[in-house]
XYZ file of C-alpha atoms in Angstrom:
323
model
C 109.756 283.899 34.879
C 106.435 284.987 36.401
C 104.634 282.778 38.855
C 102.008 280.415 37.432
C 98.638 280.176 39.121
C 97.287 276.646 39.540
C 93.595 276.875 38.727
C 90.703 274.410 38.463
C 87.268 274.693 36.875
C 84.073 273.567 38.612
C 81.512 272.597 36.004
C 81.359 272.071 32.236
C 79.324 275.162 31.397
C 79.094 276.537 27.882
C 81.044 279.692 28.770
C 83.838 277.580 30.249
C 84.046 275.447 27.138
C 83.851 278.218 24.544
C 85.807 281.022 26.172
C 87.362 280.599 29.620
C 89.191 277.284 29.257
C 90.616 278.172 25.816
C 91.755 281.509 27.294
C 93.378 279.786 30.268
C 95.299 277.548 27.879
C 96.328 280.568 25.804
C 97.621 282.269 28.952
C 99.877 279.319 29.759
C 102.598 281.625 31.113
C 100.151 282.793 33.770
C 97.903 279.816 34.481
C 98.294 276.083 34.885
C 94.927 274.415 34.266
C 95.071 271.631 36.864
C 91.681 270.055 36.257
C 88.013 270.160 35.363
C 85.274 268.779 37.618
C 81.836 267.548 36.634
C 79.321 265.228 38.223
C 78.858 263.772 34.731
C 81.877 261.510 34.149
C 81.530 261.523 30.367
C 81.469 265.312 30.272
C 84.455 265.646 32.587
C 86.470 263.194 30.475
C 85.495 264.991 27.275
C 86.604 268.393 28.591
C 89.779 266.976 30.134
C 90.821 265.380 26.847
C 90.067 268.492 24.828
C 91.907 270.874 27.128
C 94.704 268.502 28.170
C 93.967 268.491 31.863
C 92.781 266.116 34.600
C 89.157 265.038 35.000
C 87.519 264.969 38.434
C 84.066 263.546 39.075
C 83.022 265.664 42.043
C 83.537 269.295 43.008
C 84.757 268.262 46.453
C 87.505 266.019 45.105
C 88.991 268.692 42.850
C 89.233 271.167 45.739
C 91.288 268.622 47.663
C 94.174 268.931 45.217
C 97.284 269.852 47.218
C 98.705 272.781 45.270
C 95.775 274.893 44.141
C 95.751 278.688 44.039
C 92.435 279.523 42.416
C 89.111 278.213 41.173
C 86.782 279.288 38.392
C 83.088 278.572 39.073
C 80.578 278.588 36.182
C 77.984 276.490 38.021
C 74.244 277.322 38.188
C 73.517 280.326 40.416
C 72.009 278.220 43.200
C 75.342 276.401 43.670
C 77.562 279.478 43.752
C 77.294 280.245 47.454
C 78.169 276.720 48.587
C 81.196 276.301 46.335
C 82.529 279.831 46.660
C 82.450 279.441 50.430
C 84.139 276.035 50.323
C 86.800 277.424 48.007
C 87.458 280.449 50.198
C 87.682 278.231 53.266
C 90.494 276.366 51.473
C 92.220 279.722 50.913
C 91.565 279.708 47.178
C 91.045 282.809 45.070
C 87.721 282.718 43.232
C 86.447 283.851 39.861
C 82.714 283.148 39.617
C 80.135 283.681 36.921
C 77.409 286.166 37.605
C 75.356 286.295 39.641
C 77.545 285.686 42.681
C 74.663 284.283 44.695
C 70.883 284.265 44.789
C 70.524 286.629 47.732
C 72.189 289.633 49.316
C 73.037 288.112 52.703
C 75.037 285.307 51.085
C 77.009 287.760 48.944
C 77.767 289.859 52.011
C 78.984 286.790 53.916
C 81.202 285.596 51.052
C 82.862 288.966 50.626
C 83.477 289.250 54.359
C 85.206 285.852 54.301
C 87.312 286.858 51.298
C 88.272 290.126 52.989
C 89.259 288.408 56.236
C 91.476 285.970 54.315
C 92.794 288.568 51.830
C 91.543 286.506 48.894
C 90.516 287.621 45.428
C 86.784 287.242 44.777
C 85.612 288.497 41.396
C 82.188 288.264 39.809
C 82.779 287.763 36.088
C 81.399 290.606 34.023
C 83.986 290.307 31.293
C 82.683 293.345 29.360
C 84.323 295.491 32.051
C 87.669 294.611 30.495
C 86.892 295.235 26.832
C 88.630 298.196 25.193
C 85.201 299.206 23.844
C 84.024 300.151 27.333
C 87.185 302.146 28.034
C 86.729 304.047 24.779
C 83.147 304.954 25.675
C 84.114 305.983 29.215
C 86.898 308.175 27.847
C 84.415 309.831 25.462
C 82.046 310.587 28.340
C 84.854 311.833 30.602
C 86.167 314.099 27.847
C 82.867 316.004 27.803
C 82.212 315.132 24.180
C 78.494 314.655 24.899
C 78.373 317.254 27.661
C 76.987 316.368 31.069
C 75.637 312.828 31.208
C 71.875 312.873 31.816
C 70.472 309.445 31.062
C 71.593 305.866 30.438
C 69.507 303.277 28.638
C 70.687 299.681 28.432
C 68.992 296.500 27.246
C 70.084 292.893 27.327
C 67.831 290.050 26.236
C 67.676 287.123 23.867
C 65.279 284.782 22.045
C 63.949 281.562 23.634
C 66.565 278.918 24.398
C 66.171 275.858 22.202
C 66.755 273.664 25.249
C 63.627 273.943 27.397
C 65.577 272.291 30.221
C 68.048 275.172 30.222
C 69.136 276.073 33.767
C 68.033 279.667 33.169
C 64.420 278.430 33.231
C 64.882 276.582 36.545
C 63.820 278.257 39.777
C 65.639 275.587 41.819
C 68.931 276.327 40.027
C 68.671 280.076 40.497
C 67.353 280.876 37.037
C 65.513 283.943 35.885
C 66.246 286.931 33.685
C 67.276 289.299 36.476
C 70.179 287.192 37.785
C 71.271 286.293 34.264
C 70.694 289.209 31.874
C 69.527 291.991 34.172
C 72.714 291.716 36.209
C 74.691 293.102 33.272
C 72.542 296.214 32.966
C 72.870 296.888 36.692
C 76.636 296.508 36.541
C 77.042 298.977 33.680
C 74.731 301.440 35.435
C 77.152 301.483 38.373
C 80.148 301.917 36.086
C 78.753 305.205 34.757
C 76.779 306.407 37.815
C 78.879 305.170 40.725
C 77.835 302.970 43.637
C 75.637 305.515 45.421
C 72.485 304.731 43.457
C 69.088 303.263 44.218
C 66.251 301.525 42.380
C 63.291 303.876 41.983
C 60.893 301.560 40.165
C 61.042 298.015 38.875
C 58.867 295.405 37.226
C 59.400 291.659 36.864
C 57.188 289.484 34.688
C 56.996 285.914 35.986
C 56.503 282.792 33.892
C 53.577 280.880 35.396
C 54.955 277.464 34.399
C 58.599 277.789 35.469
C 57.992 280.308 38.272
C 60.954 282.459 37.274
C 61.118 286.073 36.109
C 61.116 285.930 32.322
C 61.695 289.628 31.669
C 61.789 292.920 33.495
C 62.816 296.540 33.693
C 63.889 299.108 36.251
C 64.761 302.758 36.718
C 67.716 303.738 38.888
C 68.960 307.143 39.993
C 71.908 308.674 41.809
C 71.246 309.459 45.453
C 73.365 312.612 45.196
C 73.233 313.411 41.515
C 70.980 313.790 38.502
C 71.811 310.823 36.266
C 69.076 308.246 35.683
C 69.521 304.748 34.258
C 66.695 302.831 32.586
C 67.370 299.110 32.177
C 65.483 296.344 30.382
C 66.281 292.643 30.280
C 64.681 289.339 29.452
C 64.465 285.881 27.990
C 62.228 284.974 25.058
C 62.767 288.425 23.577
C 64.116 289.971 20.402
C 67.905 290.100 20.868
C 69.223 293.298 22.436
C 72.700 294.013 23.833
C 72.993 297.780 23.764
C 73.681 300.961 25.660
C 72.813 304.578 24.935
C 74.385 307.411 26.904
C 72.501 310.673 26.452
C 74.204 313.885 27.427
C 73.506 317.602 27.306
C 75.437 317.951 24.030
C 75.120 314.568 22.361
C 74.751 310.836 22.742
C 76.728 307.609 22.377
C 75.284 304.286 21.267
C 76.599 300.795 20.614
C 74.704 297.566 19.988
C 77.072 294.886 21.352
C 78.246 296.205 24.715
C 77.949 293.107 26.925
C 78.978 290.148 24.778
C 81.271 291.117 21.906
C 82.997 287.838 20.961
C 86.738 287.671 20.327
C 87.370 288.963 16.831
C 84.322 291.241 16.801
C 84.866 294.806 15.569
C 82.809 297.202 17.736
C 81.058 300.172 16.152
C 80.350 303.260 18.244
C 77.791 305.859 17.162
C 78.650 309.350 18.376
C 76.012 311.981 17.676
C 76.363 315.707 18.424
C 75.137 318.941 16.863
C 77.971 318.539 14.346
C 76.431 315.308 13.032
C 76.828 311.572 13.508
C 80.114 309.680 13.405
C 80.453 305.905 13.197
C 83.673 304.950 14.964
C 85.179 301.528 14.273
C 87.268 300.172 17.119
C 89.957 297.513 17.226
C 89.063 293.894 17.899
C 89.617 292.754 21.476
C 89.260 289.688 23.705
C 87.744 290.626 27.039
C 88.072 287.048 28.333
C 91.856 287.239 28.074
C 91.833 290.728 29.594
C 89.645 289.616 32.479
C 91.862 286.620 33.271
C 94.955 288.825 33.188
C 93.243 291.117 35.700
C 92.393 288.142 37.914
C 95.989 286.931 37.674
C 97.464 290.332 38.537
C 95.174 290.721 41.544
C 96.434 287.384 42.870
C 100.171 287.826 42.300
C 100.472 291.520 43.199
C 98.156 291.229 46.213
C 96.628 294.503 45.086
C 93.749 295.836 47.185
C 90.436 294.090 46.649
C 88.381 296.700 48.494
C 86.700 298.060 45.369
C 85.826 294.566 44.113
C 84.323 293.563 47.465
C 82.332 296.796 47.579
C 81.117 296.376 44.001
C 80.134 292.739 44.578
C 78.014 293.741 47.559
C 76.487 296.756 45.832
C 75.501 294.627 42.847
C 73.666 292.224 45.157
C 71.959 295.133 46.915
C 70.543 296.486 43.660
C 69.294 293.037 42.630
C 67.620 292.808 46.023
C 65.944 296.186 45.502
C 64.570 295.154 42.121
C 63.130 292.044 43.712
C 61.405 294.319 46.215
C 63.166 292.829 49.254
């Protein structure tokens, strides 16, 4: 029987409730959900009852559990650095929601700690593990659209009904760049590599909340010809797409970042021979991501690429900010 990883969850975020905790329970051969922590006792009790685990009423108390292996952190961005660092210092492997931290220096420090302790530290971009992305990458690598020239990706959504949403809070690390823009930067690296830079960027700030409400950027390879144009934002018409334009054709899909479990992706492939609509199999990238996290822990496989990617992601965010 394979080893079970004892894992706890810090915070009762929506993504934890809807996707991660149900997936942890489904992967019961791999994970033992030890507990859920929230500063709101009622919320912690509610989650604990629903997912048949133990409620804790502070993040500190849950990390003091004797037999932990890992922690999942879906807290507001401004709390990530503190609780990732405390988790790493207790020799715990960490899966954290994007963005890993609010500034580059903190991300660099956290990854250095993880590297020194040989711990897994993964920033959760679950779309990386969806079969849809692999299919698109295989199409590009096969030369079906020729040499890749340009990438366009957009991720944005309508206003949140809750005006107190943490994404609108400067103090909690809100803003469109750290929330939605992060996805477009990550996928740019997947197709262009890490050796890229931000050429131009624009952030529109909300005068009341003092956070970036939408933005865009252009990135290019330092030793290549591919350009990526990204757009992101809150209070926008919903967009979740990518277009890859090559010398002989293009690929497009409209649900690249957040296809829910059970969703059937559609890929548009257009060449001089015409347009094909390709229907893919349903997939659950949350399960796939957690299996990846599990395998990294138990096999002690090299984390060098993850550390490097975490740091590079933070660098690009920093460049868009103009720092």
